[in-house]
Tab-separated table of C-alpha atoms in Angstrom:
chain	number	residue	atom	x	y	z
A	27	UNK	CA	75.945	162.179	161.617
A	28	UNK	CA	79.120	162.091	163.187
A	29	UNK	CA	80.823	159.237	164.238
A	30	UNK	CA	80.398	159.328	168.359
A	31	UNK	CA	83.535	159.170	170.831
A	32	UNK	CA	83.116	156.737	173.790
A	33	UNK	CA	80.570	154.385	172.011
A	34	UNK	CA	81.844	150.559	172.688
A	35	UNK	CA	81.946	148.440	169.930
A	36	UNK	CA	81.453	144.773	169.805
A	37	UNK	CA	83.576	143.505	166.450
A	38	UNK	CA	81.429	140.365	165.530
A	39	UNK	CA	84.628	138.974	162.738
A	40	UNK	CA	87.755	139.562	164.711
A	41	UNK	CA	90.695	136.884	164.934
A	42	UNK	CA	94.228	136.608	165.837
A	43	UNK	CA	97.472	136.978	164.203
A	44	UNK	CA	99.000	133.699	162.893
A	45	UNK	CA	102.194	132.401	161.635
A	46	UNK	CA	101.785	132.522	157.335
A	47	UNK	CA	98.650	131.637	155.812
A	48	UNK	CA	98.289	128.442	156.397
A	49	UNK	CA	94.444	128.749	157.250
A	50	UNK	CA	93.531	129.319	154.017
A	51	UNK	CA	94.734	126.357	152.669
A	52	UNK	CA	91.156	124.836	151.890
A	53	UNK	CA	90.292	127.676	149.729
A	54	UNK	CA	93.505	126.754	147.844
A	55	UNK	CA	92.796	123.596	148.004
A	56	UNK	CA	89.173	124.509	145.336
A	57	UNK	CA	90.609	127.254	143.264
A	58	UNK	CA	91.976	126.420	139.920
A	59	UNK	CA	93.812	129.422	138.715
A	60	UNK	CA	97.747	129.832	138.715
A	61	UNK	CA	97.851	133.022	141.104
A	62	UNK	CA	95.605	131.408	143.695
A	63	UNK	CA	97.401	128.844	143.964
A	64	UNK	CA	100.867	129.657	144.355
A	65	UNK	CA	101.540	133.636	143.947
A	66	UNK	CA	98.985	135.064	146.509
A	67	UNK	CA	99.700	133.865	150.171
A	68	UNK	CA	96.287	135.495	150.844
A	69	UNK	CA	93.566	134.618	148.336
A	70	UNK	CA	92.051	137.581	147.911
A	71	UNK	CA	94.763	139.277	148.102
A	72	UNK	CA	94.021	141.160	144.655
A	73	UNK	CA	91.019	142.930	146.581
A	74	UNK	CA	92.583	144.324	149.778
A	75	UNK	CA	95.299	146.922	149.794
A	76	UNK	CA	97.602	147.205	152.968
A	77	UNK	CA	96.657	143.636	154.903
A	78	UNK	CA	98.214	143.388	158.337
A	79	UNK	CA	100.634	140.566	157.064
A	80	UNK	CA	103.554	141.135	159.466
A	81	UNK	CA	101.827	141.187	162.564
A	82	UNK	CA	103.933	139.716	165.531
A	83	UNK	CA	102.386	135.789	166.270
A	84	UNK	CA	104.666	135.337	169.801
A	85	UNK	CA	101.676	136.537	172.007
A	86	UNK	CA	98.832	136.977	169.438
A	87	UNK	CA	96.434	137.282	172.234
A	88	UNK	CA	97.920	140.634	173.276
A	89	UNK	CA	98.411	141.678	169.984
A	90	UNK	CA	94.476	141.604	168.820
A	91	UNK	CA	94.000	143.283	172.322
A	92	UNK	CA	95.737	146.079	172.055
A	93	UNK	CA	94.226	146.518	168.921
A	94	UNK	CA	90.417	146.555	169.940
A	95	UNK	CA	91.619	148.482	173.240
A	96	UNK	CA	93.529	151.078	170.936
A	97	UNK	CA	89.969	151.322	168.633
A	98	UNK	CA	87.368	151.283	171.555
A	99	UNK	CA	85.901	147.701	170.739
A	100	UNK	CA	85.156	146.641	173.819
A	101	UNK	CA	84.307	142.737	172.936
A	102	UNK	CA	85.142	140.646	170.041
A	103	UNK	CA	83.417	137.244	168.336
A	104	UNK	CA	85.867	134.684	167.732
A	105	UNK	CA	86.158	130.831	166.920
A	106	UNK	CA	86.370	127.955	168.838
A	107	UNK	CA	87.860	125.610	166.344
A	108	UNK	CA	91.550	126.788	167.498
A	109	UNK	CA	94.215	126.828	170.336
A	110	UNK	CA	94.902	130.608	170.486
A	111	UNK	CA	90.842	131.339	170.467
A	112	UNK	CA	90.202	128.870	173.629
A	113	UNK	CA	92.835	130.007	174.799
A	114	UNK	CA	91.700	133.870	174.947
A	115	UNK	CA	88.066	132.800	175.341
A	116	UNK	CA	88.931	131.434	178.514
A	117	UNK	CA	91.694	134.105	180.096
A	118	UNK	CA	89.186	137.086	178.739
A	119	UNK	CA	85.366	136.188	178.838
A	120	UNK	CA	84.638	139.289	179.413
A	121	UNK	CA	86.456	140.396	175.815
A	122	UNK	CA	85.849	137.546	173.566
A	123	UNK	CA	82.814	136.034	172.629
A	124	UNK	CA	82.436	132.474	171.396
A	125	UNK	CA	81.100	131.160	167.815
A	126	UNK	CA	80.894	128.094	166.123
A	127	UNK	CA	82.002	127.223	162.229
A	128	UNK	CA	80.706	124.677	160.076
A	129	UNK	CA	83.925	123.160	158.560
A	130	UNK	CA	81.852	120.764	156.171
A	131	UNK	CA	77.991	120.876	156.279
A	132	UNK	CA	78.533	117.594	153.249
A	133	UNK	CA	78.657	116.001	156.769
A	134	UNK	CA	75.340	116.786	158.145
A	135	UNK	CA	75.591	114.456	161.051
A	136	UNK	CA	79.013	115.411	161.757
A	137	UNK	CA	78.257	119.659	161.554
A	138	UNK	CA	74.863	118.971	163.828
A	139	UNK	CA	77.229	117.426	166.397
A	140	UNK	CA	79.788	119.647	166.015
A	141	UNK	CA	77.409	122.637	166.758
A	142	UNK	CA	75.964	121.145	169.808
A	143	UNK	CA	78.919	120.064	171.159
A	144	UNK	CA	80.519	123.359	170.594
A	145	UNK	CA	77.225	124.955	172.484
A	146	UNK	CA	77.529	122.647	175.326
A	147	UNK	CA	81.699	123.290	175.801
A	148	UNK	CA	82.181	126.173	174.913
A	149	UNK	CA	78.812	128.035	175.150
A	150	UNK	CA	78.940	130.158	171.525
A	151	UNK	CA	76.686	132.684	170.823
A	152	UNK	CA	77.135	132.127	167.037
A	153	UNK	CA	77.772	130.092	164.413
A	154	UNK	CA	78.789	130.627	160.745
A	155	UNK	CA	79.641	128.780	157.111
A	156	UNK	CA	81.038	129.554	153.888
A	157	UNK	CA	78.618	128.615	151.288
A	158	UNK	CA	81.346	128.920	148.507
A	159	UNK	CA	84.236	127.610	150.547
A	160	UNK	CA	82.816	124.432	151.430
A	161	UNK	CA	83.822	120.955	148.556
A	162	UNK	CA	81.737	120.016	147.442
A	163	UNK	CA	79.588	123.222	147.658
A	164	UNK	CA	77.175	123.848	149.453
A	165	UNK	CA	74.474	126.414	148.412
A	166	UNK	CA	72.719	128.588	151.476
A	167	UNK	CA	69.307	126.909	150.421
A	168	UNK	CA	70.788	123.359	150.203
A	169	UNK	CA	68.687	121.062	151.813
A	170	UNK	CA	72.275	119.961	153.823
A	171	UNK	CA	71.939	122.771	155.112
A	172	UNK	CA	68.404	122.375	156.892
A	173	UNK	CA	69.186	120.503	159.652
A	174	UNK	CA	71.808	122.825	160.495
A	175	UNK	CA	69.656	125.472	160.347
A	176	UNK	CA	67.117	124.065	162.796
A	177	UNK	CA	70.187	123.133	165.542
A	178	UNK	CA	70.490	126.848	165.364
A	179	UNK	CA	66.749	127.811	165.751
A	180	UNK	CA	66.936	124.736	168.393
A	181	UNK	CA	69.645	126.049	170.781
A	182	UNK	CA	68.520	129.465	169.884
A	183	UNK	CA	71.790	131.065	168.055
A	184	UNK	CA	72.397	133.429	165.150
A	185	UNK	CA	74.042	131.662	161.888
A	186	UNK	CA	76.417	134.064	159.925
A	187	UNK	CA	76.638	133.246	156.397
A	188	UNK	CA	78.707	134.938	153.528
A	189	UNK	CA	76.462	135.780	150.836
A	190	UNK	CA	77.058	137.639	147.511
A	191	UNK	CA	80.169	137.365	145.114
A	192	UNK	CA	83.158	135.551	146.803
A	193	UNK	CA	86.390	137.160	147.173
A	194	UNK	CA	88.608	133.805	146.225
A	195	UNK	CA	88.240	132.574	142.651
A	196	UNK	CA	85.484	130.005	143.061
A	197	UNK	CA	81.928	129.978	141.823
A	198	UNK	CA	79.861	132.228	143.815
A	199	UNK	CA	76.489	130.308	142.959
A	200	UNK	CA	75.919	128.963	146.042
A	201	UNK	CA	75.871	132.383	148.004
A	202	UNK	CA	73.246	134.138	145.302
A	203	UNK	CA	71.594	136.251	147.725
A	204	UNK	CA	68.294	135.364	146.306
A	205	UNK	CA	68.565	131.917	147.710
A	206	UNK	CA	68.105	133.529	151.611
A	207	UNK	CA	64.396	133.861	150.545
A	208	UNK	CA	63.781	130.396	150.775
A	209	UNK	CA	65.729	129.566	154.046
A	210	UNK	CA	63.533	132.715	155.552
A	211	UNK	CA	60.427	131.544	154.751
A	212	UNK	CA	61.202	127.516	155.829
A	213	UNK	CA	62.492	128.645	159.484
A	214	UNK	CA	60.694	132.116	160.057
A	215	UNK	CA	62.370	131.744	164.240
A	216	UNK	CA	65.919	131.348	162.438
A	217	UNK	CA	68.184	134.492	163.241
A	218	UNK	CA	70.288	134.595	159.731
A	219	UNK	CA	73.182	137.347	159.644
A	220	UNK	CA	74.501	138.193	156.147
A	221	UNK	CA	78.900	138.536	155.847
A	222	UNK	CA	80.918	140.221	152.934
A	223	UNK	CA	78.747	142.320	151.556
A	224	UNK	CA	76.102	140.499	149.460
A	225	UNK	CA	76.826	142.710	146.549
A	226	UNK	CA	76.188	142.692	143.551
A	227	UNK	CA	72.760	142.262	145.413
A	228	UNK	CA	72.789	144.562	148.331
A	229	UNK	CA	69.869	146.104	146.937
A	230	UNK	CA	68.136	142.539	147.018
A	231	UNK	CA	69.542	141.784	150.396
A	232	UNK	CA	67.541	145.508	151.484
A	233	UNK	CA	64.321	144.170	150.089
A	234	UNK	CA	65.101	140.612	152.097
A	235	UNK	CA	65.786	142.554	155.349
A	236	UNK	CA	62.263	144.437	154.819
A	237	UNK	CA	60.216	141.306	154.772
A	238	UNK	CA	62.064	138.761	156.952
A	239	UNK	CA	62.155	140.040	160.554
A	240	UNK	CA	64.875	137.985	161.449
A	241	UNK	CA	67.441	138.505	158.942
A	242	UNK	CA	70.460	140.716	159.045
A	243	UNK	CA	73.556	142.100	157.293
A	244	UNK	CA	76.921	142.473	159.131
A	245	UNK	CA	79.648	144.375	157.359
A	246	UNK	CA	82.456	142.386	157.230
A	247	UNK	CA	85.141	142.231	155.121
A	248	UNK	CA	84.433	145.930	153.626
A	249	UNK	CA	86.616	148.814	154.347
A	250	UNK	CA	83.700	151.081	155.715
A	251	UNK	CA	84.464	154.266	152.372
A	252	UNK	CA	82.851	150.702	150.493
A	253	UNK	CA	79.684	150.139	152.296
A	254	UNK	CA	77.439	149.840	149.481
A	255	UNK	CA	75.402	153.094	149.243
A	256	UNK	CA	71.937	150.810	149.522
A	257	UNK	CA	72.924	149.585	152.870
A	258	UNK	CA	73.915	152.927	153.830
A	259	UNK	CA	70.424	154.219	153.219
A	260	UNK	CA	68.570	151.692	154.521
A	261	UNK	CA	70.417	151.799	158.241
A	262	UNK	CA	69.170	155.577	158.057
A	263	UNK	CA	65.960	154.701	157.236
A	264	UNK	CA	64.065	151.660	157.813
A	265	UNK	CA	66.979	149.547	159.027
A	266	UNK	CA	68.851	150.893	162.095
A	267	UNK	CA	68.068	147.656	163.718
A	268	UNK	CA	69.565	145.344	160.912
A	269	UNK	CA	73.321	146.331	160.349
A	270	UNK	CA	75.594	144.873	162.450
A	271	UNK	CA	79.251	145.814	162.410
A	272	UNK	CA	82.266	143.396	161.762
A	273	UNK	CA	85.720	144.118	161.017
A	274	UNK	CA	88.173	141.684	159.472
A	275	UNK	CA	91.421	141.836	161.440
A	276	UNK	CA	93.374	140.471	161.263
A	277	UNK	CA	92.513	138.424	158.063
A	278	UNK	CA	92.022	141.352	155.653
A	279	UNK	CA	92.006	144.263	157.007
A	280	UNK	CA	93.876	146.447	159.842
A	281	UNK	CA	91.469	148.316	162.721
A	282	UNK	CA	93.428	151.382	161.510
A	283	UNK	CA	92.088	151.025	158.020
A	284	UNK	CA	88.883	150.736	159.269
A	285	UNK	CA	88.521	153.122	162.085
A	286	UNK	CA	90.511	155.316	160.003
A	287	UNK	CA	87.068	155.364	157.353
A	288	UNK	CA	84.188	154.915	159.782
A	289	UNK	CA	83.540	158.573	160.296
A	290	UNK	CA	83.093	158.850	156.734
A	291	UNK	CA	80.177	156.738	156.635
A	292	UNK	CA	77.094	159.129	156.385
A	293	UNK	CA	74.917	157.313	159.377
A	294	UNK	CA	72.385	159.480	161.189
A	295	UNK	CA	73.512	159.548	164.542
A	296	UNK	CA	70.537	157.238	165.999
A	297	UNK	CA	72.139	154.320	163.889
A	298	UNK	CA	75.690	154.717	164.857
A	299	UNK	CA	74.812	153.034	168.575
A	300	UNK	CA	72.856	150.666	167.020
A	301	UNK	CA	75.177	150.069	164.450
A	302	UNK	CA	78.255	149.372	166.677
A	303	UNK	CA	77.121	147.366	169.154
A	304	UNK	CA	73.697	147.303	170.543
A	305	UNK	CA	72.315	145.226	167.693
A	306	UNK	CA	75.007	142.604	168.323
A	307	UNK	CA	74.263	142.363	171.775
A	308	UNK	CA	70.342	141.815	170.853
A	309	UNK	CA	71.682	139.384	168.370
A	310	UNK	CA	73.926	137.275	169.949
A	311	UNK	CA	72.050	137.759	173.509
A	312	UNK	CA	74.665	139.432	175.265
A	313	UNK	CA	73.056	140.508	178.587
A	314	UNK	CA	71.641	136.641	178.838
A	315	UNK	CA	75.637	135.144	178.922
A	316	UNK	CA	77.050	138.505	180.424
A	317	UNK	CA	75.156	137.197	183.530
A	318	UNK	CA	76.886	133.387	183.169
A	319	UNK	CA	80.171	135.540	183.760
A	320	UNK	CA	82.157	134.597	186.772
């Protein structure tokens, strides 16, 4: 149960450090209260303790890799959507791995586009969406969401999608865990990774994980001493194959916080492999764009 030496790591929520806190500016933009508005430049600040705020931004390329070479994670997933992420994408294909977002699936046209096009430039592995963070909201079972869902099952990518209570102050309705049920059972070929936790129904998400083959629960966003105890128990059991890792640095969290807990985590030793990077690389089909590579 110890956590191994050597073991690679892919990080599937990693990022790069950027000048203030600009990018959450469309959470801001939905939030109503006084403190989320103007007193916390991060907004969920009021969750995290120690985040990596004053991280230099002049080469933020090196910066993140220092990082995962300084913790062992030998490949990270990261956007498209920006200049510093193409820009790493395409000087370190061998470290970065490419995923989608879905800005605004209101648009349903627009995100169906978006997806391809991002498949056919950039070649992601992944894509992801907000539920809560989208305005008008969007629930995960929204049938907005559907056609999205099939571009995914069509071009044969995972979709990662926050579910559970939201960290920022909006209504976390639309990312009821329950509501994966449905999606499950209307696209049984869809690969569907959970983010941030899923609590208060990790129990729920457990039960979900038993019956749909295809859904799974990556652990981003949590420091690891707060992996809730159901997930915990179900990677030692039944679900070795299901939990993914995924940090959040630099949004959230530092690698030091998190490295700093992970041998505190009570997995057998079977899952910790698993667990770190050879479910992400079933996932997200690894060895199939390892061998696109130049």
């Amino acid at each position: 149960m110890a956590f191994p030496s050597g073991v690679p790591v892919i990080d599937t929520m990693i990022g790069f450090p950027h000048e203030g806190f600009a990018q959450y500016d469309f959470i801001r933009r939905q939030t109503r209260d006084r403190s989320s508005r103007e007193e916390m430049e991060f907004p969920v600040e009021y969750i995290f303790k120690g985040v990596p705020k004053d991280l230099p931004t002049n080469d933020p390329i090196a910066v993140t890799l220092g990082e995962m070479d300084k913790y062992g994670i030998e490949r990270g997933l990261v956007g498209v959507s920006d200049e510093t992420s193409r820009a790493a994408l395409k000087a370190h294909p061998d470290r970065f791995i490419p995923s989608g977002a879905v800005s605004d699936p209101n648009d349903v046209t627009g995100s169906v586009r978006a997806i391809r096009q991002e498949f056919e430039e950039h070649g992601i592995r992944a894509t992801s969406v907000f539920p809560a963070g989208t305005f008008p909201q969007v629930p995960i079972d929204d049938p907005k969401m559907y056609p999205i869902y099939q571009t995914c099952v069509d071009l044969g990518i995972p979709i990662f999608v926050c579910a559970g209570v939201p960290g920022p102050r909006l209504k976390f309705a639309p990312q009821e865990v329950a509501r994966i049920d449905t999606v499950m059972y209307d696209f049984p070929e869809l690969v569907f990774v959970t983010r941030h936790g899923c609590e208060p129904w990790e129990a729920l998400a457990v039960k979900l994980m038993l019956k749909w083959p295809n859904l799974y629960y990556s652990t981003s966003a949590f420091a690891p001493k707060h992996y809730p105890r159901a997930i915990i128990d179900y990677a030692n059991t039944r679900g070795a194959d299901k939990i993914i890792y995924a940090g959040y640095f630099p949004m959230g969290l530092s690698l030091e916080r998190i490295f700093g807990d992970l041998p505190g985590v009570p997995f057998k030793d079977h899952v910790w492999p698993r667990f770190l990077h050879q479910n992400a690389r079933r996932v997200l089909k690894l060895a199939a764009a390892d061998q696109e590579l130049p």
